[in-house]
XYZ file of C-alpha atoms in Angstrom:
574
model
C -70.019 -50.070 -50.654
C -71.916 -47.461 -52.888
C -70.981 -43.979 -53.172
C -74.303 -43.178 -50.547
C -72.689 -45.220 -48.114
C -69.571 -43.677 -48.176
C -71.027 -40.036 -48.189
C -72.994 -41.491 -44.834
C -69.372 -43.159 -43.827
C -67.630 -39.661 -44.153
C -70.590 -37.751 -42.341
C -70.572 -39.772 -39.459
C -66.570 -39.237 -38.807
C -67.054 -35.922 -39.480
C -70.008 -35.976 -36.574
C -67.266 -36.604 -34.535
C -63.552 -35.186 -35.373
C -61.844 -36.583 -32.848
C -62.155 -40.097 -35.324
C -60.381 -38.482 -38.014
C -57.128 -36.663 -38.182
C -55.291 -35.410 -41.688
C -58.418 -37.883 -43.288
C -56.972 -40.947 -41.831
C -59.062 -42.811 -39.309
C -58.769 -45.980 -37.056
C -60.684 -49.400 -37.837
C -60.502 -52.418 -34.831
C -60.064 -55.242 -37.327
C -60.522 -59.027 -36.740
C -58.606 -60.736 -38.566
C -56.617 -63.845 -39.973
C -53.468 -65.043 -41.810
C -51.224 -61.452 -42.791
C -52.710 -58.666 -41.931
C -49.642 -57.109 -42.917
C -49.761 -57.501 -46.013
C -53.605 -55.732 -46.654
C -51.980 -52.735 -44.419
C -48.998 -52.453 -47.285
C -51.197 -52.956 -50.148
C -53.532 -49.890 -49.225
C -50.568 -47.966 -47.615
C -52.576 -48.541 -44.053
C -50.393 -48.412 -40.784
C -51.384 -51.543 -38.596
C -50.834 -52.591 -35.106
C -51.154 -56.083 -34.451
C -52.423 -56.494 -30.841
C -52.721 -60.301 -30.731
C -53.518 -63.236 -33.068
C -57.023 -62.096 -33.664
C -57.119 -58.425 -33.472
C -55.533 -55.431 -35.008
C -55.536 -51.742 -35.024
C -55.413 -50.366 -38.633
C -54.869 -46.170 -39.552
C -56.060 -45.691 -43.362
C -57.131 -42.841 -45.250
C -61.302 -42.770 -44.833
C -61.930 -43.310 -48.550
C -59.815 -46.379 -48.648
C -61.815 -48.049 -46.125
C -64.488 -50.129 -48.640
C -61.392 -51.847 -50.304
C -60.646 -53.918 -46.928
C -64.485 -55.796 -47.709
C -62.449 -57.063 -50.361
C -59.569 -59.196 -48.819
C -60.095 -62.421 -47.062
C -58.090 -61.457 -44.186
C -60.642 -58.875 -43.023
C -63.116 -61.156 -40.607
C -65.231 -58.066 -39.492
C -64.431 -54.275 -38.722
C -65.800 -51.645 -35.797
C -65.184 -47.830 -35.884
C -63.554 -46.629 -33.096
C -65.712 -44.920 -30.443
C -65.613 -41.955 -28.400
C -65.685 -42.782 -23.934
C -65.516 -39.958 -21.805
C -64.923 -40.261 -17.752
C -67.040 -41.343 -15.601
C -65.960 -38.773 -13.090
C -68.762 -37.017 -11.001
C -61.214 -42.000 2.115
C -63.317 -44.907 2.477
C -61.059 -47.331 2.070
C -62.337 -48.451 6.000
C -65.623 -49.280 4.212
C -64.826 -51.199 1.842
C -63.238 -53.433 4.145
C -59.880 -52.428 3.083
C -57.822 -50.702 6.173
C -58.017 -54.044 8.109
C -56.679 -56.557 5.157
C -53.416 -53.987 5.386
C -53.288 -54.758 9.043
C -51.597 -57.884 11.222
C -53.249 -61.173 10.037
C -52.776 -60.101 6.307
C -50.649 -57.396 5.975
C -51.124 -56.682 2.644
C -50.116 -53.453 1.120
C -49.820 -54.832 -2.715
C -46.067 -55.894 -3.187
C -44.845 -57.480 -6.261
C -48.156 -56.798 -7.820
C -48.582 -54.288 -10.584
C -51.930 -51.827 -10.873
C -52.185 -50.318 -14.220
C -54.205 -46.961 -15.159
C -55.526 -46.229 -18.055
C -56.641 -42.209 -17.959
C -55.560 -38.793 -17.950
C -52.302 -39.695 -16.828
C -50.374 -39.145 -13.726
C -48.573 -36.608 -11.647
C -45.543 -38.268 -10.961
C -43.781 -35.450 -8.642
C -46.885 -36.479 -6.381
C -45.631 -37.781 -3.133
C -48.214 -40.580 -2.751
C -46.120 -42.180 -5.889
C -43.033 -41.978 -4.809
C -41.283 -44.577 -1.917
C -39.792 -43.276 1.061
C -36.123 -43.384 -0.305
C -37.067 -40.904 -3.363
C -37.289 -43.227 -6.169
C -40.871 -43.991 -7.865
C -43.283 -46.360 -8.039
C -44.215 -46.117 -10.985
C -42.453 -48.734 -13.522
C -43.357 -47.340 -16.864
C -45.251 -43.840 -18.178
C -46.563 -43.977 -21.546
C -47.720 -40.763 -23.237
C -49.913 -41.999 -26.212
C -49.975 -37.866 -27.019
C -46.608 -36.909 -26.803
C -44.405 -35.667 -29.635
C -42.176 -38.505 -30.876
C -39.713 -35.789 -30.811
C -39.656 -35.939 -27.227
C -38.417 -39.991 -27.101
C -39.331 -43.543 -28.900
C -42.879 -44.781 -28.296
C -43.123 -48.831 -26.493
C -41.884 -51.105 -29.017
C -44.892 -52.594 -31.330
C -46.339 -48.920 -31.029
C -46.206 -46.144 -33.777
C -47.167 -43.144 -31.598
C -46.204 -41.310 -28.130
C -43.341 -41.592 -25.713
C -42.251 -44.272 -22.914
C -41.078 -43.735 -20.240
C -39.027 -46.147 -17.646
C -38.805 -46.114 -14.219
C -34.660 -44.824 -14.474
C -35.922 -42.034 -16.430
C -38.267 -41.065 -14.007
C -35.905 -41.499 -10.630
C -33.566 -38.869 -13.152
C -36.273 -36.836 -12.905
C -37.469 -36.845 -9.349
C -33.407 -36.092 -8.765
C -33.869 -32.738 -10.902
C -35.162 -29.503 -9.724
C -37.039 -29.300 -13.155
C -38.586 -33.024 -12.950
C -40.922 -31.566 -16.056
C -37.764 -30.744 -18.657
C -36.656 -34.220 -18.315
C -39.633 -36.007 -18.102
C -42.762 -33.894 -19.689
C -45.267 -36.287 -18.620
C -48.644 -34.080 -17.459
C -52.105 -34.932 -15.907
C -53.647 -31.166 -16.626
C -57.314 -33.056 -16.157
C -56.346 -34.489 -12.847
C -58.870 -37.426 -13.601
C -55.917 -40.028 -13.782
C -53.957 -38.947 -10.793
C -57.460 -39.309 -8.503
C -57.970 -42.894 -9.871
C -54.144 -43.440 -9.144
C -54.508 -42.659 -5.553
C -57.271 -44.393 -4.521
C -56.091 -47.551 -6.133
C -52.295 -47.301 -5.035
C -51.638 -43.704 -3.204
C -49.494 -44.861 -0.173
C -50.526 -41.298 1.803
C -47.044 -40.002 1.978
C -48.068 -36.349 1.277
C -50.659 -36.239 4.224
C -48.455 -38.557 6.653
C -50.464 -41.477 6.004
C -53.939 -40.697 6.574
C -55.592 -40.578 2.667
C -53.800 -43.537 2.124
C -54.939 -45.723 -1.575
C -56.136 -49.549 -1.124
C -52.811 -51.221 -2.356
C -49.967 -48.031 -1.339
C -47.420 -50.660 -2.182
C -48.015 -51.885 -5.481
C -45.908 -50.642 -8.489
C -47.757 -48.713 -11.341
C -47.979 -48.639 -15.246
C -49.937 -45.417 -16.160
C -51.124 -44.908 -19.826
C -52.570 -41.483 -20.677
C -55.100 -41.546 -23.215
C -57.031 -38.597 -25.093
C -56.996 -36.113 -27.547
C -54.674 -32.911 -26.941
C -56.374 -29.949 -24.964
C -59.277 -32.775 -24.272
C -58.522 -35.110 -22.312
C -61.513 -36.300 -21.215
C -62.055 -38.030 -24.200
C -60.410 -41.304 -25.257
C -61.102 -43.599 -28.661
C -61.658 -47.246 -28.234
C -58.404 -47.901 -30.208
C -56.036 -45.905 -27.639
C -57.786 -48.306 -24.624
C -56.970 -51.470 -26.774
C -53.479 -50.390 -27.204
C -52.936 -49.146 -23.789
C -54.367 -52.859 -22.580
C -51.686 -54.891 -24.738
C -48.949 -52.111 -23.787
C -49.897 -53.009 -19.446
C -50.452 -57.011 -20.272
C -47.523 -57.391 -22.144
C -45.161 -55.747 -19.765
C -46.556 -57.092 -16.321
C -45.667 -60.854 -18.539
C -42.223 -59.547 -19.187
C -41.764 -58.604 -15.275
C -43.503 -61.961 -14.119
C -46.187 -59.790 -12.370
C -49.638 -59.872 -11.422
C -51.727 -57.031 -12.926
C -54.733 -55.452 -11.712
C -56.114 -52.703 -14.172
C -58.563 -50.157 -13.887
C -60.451 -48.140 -17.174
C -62.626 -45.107 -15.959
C -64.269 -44.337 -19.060
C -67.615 -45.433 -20.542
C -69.591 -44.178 -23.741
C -73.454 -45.127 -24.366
C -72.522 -45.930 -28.149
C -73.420 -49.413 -28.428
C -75.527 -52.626 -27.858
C -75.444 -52.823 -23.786
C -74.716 -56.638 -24.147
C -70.956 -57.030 -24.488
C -71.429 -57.866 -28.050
C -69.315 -55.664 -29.693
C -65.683 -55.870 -31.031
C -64.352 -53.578 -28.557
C -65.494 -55.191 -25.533
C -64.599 -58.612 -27.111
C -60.916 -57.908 -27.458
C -60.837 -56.520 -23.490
C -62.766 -60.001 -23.067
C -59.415 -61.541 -24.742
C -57.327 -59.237 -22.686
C -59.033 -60.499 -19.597
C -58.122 -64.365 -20.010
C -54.357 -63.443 -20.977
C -51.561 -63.652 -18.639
C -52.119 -63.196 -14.379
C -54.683 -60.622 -15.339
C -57.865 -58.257 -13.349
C -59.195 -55.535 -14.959
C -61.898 -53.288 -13.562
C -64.263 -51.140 -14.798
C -66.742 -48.316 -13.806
C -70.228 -48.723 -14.877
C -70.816 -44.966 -15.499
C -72.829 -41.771 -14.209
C -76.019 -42.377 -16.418
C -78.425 -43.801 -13.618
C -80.188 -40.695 -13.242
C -79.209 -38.732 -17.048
C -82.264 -39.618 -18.596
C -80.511 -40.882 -21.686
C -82.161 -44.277 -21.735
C -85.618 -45.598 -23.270
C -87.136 -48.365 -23.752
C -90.266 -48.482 -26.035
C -92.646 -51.282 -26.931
C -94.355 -51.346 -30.371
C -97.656 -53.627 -31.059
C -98.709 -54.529 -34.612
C -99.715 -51.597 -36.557
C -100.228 -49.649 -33.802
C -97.550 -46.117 -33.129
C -95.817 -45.380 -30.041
C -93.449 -41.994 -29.756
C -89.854 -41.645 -28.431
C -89.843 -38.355 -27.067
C -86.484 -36.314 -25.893
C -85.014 -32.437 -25.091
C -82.987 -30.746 -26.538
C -82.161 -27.181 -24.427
C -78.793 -25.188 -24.427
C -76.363 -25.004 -27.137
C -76.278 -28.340 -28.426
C -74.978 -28.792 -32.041
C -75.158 -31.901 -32.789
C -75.976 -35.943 -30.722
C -77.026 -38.963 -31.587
C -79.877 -41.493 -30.920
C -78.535 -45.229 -30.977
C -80.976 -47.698 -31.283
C -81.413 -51.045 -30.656
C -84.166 -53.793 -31.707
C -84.742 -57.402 -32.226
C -83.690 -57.728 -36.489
C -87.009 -59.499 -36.591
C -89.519 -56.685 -36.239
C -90.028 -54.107 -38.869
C -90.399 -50.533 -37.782
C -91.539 -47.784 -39.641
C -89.865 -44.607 -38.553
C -91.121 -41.169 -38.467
C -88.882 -37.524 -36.828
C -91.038 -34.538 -36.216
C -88.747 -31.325 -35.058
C -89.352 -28.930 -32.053
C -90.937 -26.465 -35.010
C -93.446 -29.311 -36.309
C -91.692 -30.718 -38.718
C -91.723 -34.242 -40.283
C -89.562 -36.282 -41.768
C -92.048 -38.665 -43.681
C -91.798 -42.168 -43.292
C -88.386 -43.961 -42.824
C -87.847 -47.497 -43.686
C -85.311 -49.927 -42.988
C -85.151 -51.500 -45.858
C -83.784 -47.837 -47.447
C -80.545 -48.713 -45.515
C -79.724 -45.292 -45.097
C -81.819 -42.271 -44.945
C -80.214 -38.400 -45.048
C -82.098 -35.220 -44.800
C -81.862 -31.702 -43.726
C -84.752 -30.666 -41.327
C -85.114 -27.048 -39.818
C -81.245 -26.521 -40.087
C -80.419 -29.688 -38.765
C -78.566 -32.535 -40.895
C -79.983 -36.043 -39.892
C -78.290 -39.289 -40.781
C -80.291 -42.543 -39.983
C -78.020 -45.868 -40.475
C -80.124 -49.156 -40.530
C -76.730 -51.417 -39.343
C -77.778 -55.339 -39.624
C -76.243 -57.893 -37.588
C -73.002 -58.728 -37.197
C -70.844 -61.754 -36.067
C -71.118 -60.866 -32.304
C -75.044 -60.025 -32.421
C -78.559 -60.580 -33.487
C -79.755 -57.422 -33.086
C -80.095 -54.567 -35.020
C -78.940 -51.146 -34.861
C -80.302 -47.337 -35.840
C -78.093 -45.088 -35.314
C -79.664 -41.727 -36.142
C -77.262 -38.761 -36.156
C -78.280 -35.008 -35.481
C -76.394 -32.376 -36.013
C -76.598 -28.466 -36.567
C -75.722 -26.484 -39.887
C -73.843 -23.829 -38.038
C -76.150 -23.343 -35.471
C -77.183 -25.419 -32.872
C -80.209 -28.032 -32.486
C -83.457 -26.071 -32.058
C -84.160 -26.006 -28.627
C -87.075 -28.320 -27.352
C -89.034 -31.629 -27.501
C -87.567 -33.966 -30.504
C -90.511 -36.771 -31.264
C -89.317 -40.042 -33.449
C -92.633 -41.910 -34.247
C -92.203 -45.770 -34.263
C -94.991 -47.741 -35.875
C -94.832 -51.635 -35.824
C -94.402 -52.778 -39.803
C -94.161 -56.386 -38.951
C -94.026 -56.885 -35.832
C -92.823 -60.461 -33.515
C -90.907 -59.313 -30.225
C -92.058 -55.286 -30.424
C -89.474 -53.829 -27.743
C -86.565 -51.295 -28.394
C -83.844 -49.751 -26.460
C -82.437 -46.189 -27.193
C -79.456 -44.156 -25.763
C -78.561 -40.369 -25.921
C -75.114 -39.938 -25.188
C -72.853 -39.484 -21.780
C -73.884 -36.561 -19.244
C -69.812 -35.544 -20.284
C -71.373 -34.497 -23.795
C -74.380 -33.451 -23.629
C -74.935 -32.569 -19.937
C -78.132 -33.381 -18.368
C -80.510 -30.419 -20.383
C -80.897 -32.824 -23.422
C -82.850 -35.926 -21.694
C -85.680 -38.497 -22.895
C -89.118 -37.378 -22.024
C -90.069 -40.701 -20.404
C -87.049 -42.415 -19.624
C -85.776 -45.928 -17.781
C -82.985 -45.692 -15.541
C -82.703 -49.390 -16.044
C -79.524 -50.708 -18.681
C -77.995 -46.957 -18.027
C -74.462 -48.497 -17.145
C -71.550 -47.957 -19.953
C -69.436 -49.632 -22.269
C -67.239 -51.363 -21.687
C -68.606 -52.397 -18.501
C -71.592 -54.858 -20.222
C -67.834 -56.669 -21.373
C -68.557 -60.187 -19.305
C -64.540 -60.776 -18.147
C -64.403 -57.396 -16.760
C -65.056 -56.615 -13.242
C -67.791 -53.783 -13.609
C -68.204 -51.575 -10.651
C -71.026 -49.258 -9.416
C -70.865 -46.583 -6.855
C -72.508 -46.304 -3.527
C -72.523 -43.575 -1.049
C -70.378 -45.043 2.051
C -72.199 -42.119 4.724
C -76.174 -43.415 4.017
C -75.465 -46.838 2.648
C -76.964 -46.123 -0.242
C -76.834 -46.412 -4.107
C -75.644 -42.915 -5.629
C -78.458 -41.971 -7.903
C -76.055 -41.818 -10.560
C -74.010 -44.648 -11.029
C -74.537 -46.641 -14.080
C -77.686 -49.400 -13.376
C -77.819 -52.791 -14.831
C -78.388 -55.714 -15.629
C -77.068 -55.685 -19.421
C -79.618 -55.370 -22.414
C -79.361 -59.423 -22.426
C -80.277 -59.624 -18.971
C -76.286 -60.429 -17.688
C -76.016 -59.198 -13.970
C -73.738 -55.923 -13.953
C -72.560 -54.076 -11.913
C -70.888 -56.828 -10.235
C -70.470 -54.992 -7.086
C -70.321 -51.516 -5.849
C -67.488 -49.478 -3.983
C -67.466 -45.852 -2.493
C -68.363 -42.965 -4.716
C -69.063 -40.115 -3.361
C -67.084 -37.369 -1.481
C -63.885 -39.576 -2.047
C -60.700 -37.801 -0.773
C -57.817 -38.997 -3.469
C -54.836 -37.231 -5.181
C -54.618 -34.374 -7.161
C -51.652 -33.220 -9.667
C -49.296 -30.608 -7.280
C -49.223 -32.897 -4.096
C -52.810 -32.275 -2.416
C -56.075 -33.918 -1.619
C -59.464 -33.249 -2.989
C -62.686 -34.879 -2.781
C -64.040 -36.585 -5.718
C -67.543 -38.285 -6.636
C -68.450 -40.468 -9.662
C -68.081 -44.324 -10.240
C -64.566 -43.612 -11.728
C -63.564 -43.176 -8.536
C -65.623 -46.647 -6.680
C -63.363 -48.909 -9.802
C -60.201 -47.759 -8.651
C -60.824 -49.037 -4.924
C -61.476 -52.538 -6.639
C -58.169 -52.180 -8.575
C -56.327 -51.716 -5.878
C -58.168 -54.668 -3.813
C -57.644 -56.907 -6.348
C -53.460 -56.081 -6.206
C -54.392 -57.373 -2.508
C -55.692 -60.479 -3.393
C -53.225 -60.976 -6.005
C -50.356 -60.458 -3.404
C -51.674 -62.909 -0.980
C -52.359 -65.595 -3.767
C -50.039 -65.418 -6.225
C -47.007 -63.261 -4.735
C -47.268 -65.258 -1.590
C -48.346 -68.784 -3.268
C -51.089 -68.702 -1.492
C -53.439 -69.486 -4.288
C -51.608 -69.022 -7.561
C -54.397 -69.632 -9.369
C -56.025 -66.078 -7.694
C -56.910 -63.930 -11.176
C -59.207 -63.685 -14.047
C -62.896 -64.785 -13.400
C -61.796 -66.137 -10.216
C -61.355 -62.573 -8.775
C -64.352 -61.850 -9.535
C -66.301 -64.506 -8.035
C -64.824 -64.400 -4.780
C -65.668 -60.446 -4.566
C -68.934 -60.977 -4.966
C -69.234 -63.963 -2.293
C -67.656 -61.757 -0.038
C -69.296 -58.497 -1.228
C -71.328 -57.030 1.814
C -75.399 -57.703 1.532
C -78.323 -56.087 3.404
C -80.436 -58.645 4.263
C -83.583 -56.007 3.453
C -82.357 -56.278 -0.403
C -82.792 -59.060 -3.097
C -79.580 -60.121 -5.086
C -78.052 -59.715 -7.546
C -80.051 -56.702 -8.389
C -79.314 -53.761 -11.204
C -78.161 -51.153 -8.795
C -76.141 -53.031 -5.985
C -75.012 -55.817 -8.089
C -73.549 -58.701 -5.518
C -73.386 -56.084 -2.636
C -70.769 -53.568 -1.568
C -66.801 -54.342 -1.391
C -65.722 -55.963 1.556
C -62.164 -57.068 1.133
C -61.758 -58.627 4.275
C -64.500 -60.707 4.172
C -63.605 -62.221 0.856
C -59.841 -62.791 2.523
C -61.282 -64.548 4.921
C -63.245 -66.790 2.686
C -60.056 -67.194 0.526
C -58.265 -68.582 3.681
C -61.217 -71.457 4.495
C -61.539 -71.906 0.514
C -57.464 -72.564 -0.085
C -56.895 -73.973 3.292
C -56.141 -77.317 1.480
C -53.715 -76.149 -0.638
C -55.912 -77.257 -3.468
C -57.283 -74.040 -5.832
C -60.238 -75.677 -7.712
């Protein structure tokens, strides 16, 4: 690694601080033999999540020295995800599967969130004798002053279930257990997954009210709406490995999403949550986003010596985004930025690897990535960002003019409405492929939103299919005007496809209860999940599927019970 691409290295973690604290950053490593022993020989901190992958701290400038050891298969910076926050529980076919023939309500199963956290005073957690519901709390911000972090873990504080009954006992529940949701985000996901209604006498009651909780709070302190890839990784080990240790089924539920990356699945991230996935008695759900009408997607087509302009808007006080490109690693582009003012970049090749430049007060970074072990295609990833000021305001142009050219199309993404709002948008853009990572992974159960009072699609949840052509979402759930928890014992109403995941989550600690609590069909996790929601999913007969926007159709829980009853009525699970 030269000393440009370490320069380029350090630029883009200082694009985004929340990488990079006290100049040590996170890697996701894949890996083989002792990864141990590279962490000790470059004074790294690791955390070995499985066989395969690993979380390594280092200081930034140490980072070219792990090309150099064999036990290094491939590396992936850590990304930023943000929410995807923007009772219809009856809709999705829920309310009944609690009733007389099934009576499911989600015992013995666990549902784990992975968010802001969780209000655990809140009355919807808590059982009717007092004591909690909630099995384990881990805070991955908390000051290891405050207790011991989860054994295999370096950072934060656990929490067990004692601990928290000592709490609900106290009338300071805070000073013995300082465990906080101040974004709320995680105790709304909470409840409509697994609130059991106790602080409104059962009528916003969550889709499993019975089913025990592991909450992991992400984020970055004073923000937490923001969450690295690394803390979801660790956070997925942390519920998998302790719903193994209890002999319970888990059903999990990630409400975040970013637009940084390929839209296929292929990326390191997603293919450790793939791993995750096939471990242990194991569902985990996740929302597709709230880019289907953001503007932050465009596709382009290029023809042989010919130009064709990516347009986009910049307005408001924007310092700095990025473009993130993707293309078939066959074609040659030739690349060309002209400001809001008129200005031009000159020609841009990707042969140059990297390009940097200052342009009208505005640093810009281009990265020509090549392909890696887990795709074909190739990345430009071009970074803006303001020199103390903020982006001049107006219509960005990148000209694209086909070099060589054999498949001509390209796929670009501005990031999440969360960071840049909707005033910075492409001029001509698809709403097609707008749905987030990790939601393209192909284990997870990826969930759109629909609006339960017209029947229809909310303009915008996250659209498919992947950039591959994979069918996500998988299904849809309720997503707008959602009535769930909120931290100090009330009800709000919620919209946003964070909020349609969590009613999956919770159906899914349904299913699991009937099959594998109740030996039903043991077998009843994984991929299997999956594929009987989406036989059972609801389908207007006026509608094609699969399609990008409805996926399978909506939830309907009790008509995939009821096909789970003729399909197991045998005995026999395959």
């Amino acid at each position: 690694m030269t000393q440009t691409n370490i320069a380029a290295l350090e630029r883009l973690l200082r694009f985004d601080p929340r990488l990079v604290l006290e100049g040590r950053t996170e890697l996701i490593v894949k890996y083989n033999g002792d990864i141990g022993r590279v962490a000790q020989r470059l004074g790294a901190t690791v955390e070995i999540l499985n066989n395969t992958f690993a979380i390594l701290t280092i200081e930034v400038e140490q980072i070219p020295q792990l090309y150099t050891f064999p036990e290094v298969e491939f590396l992936e910076l850590p990304k930023t995800l943000t929410f995807e926050l923007f009772r219809n529980i009856a809709n999705a076919c829920i309310t009944r599967v609690h009733g007389q023939r099934f009576g499911l309500r989600g015992q013995g199963t666990i549902i784990g969130i992975i968010d802001s956290g969780i209000d655990f005073t809140h009355p919807d957690f808590i059982n009717d004798d007092g004591t909690t519901r909630i099995l384990y709390l881990w805070d991955q911000l908390a000051d290891p002053a405050l207790g011991s972090p989860p054994q295999g873990f370096t950072r934060g504080v656990e929490y067990n279930s004692a601990q928290i009954n000592e709490a609900l006992q106290s009338p300071n529940p805070f000073d013995i257990v300082p465990f906080f949701d101040y974004n709320g985000h995680g105790t709304a996901v909470a409840g409509v997954a697994a609130g059991n209604g106790r602080a409104s006498s059962g009528v916003q009651i969550g889709a499993a009210p019975e089913a025990s909780l592991i909450v992991v709070k992400l984020g970055r302190t004073g923000n937490e709406a923001f969450a690295r890839t690394t803390e979801i990784m660790r956070a997925l080990k942390y519920i998998v490995d302790k719903a193994r240790e209890l002999n319970m089924p888990v059903s999990i539920n990630i409400s975040y999403g970013t637009n940084n990356g390929p839209h296929d699945g292929n990326t390191l991230f997603e293919a450790y949550i793939d791993s995750v996935a096939q471990e242990w008695k194991t569902s985990i759900s996740v929302a597709t986003g709230n880019e289907g009408a953001a503007a932050h997607h465009f596709t382009g087509f290029v023809v042989q010596g010919r130009q064709t302009y990516m347009e986009f808007f910049t307005f408001g006080d924007v310092y700095k985004l990025y473009v993130a490109i993707w293309k078939n690693f066959v074609d040659t582009f030739v690349w060309r930025i002209i400001s809001p003012v008129g200005t031009e970049s000159g020609e841009i090749r990707q042969t140059a690897r990297l390009y940097l430049a200052t342009m009208d007060g505005v640093n810009i970074t281009v990265f020509f990535n090549q392909p890696t072990i887990y795709t074909e295609s190739q990345e430009i990833y071009i970074l803006f960002e303001g020199v103390n000021r903020p982006l001049p305001q107006g219509l960005w142009r990148i000209e694209v003019t086909g070099e060589n050219v054999v498949d001509g199309r390209f796929d670009a993404w501005l990031p999440n409405v969360e960071d840049v709002s909707f005033s910075t948008a492409f001029a001509t853009p698809n709403t097609d492929i707008t749905l987030t990572l990790p939601s393209t992974a192909s284990q997870v159960i990826a969930v759109g939103g629909y609006d339960a009072r017209s029947g229809t699609v909310a303009s915008f949840s996250g659209r498919g299919y992947t950039r591959n052509n994979i069918v996500k979402p998988d299904l849809v759930a309720p997503a707008v005007d959602v009535i769930t928890t909120i931290p100090g014992g009330g009800y709000d109403r919620f919209s946003g496809t964070s909020i349609a995941s969590p009613f999956v989550a919770g159906a899914v600690a349904l299913m699991m209860e009937w099959g594998i609590v109740n030996r039903n069909d043991v077998f009843l996790y994984g991929q299997r999940v999956k594929a009987f929601l989406q036989k059972g999913a609801r389908r207007n007969r006026n509608v094609q599927y699969p399609n990008n926007q409805w996926g399978y159709g909506s939830l309907c829980l009790e008509d995939t019970m009821l096909l789970l009853e003729q399909y197991t009525s045998g005995g026999i699970f395959i």
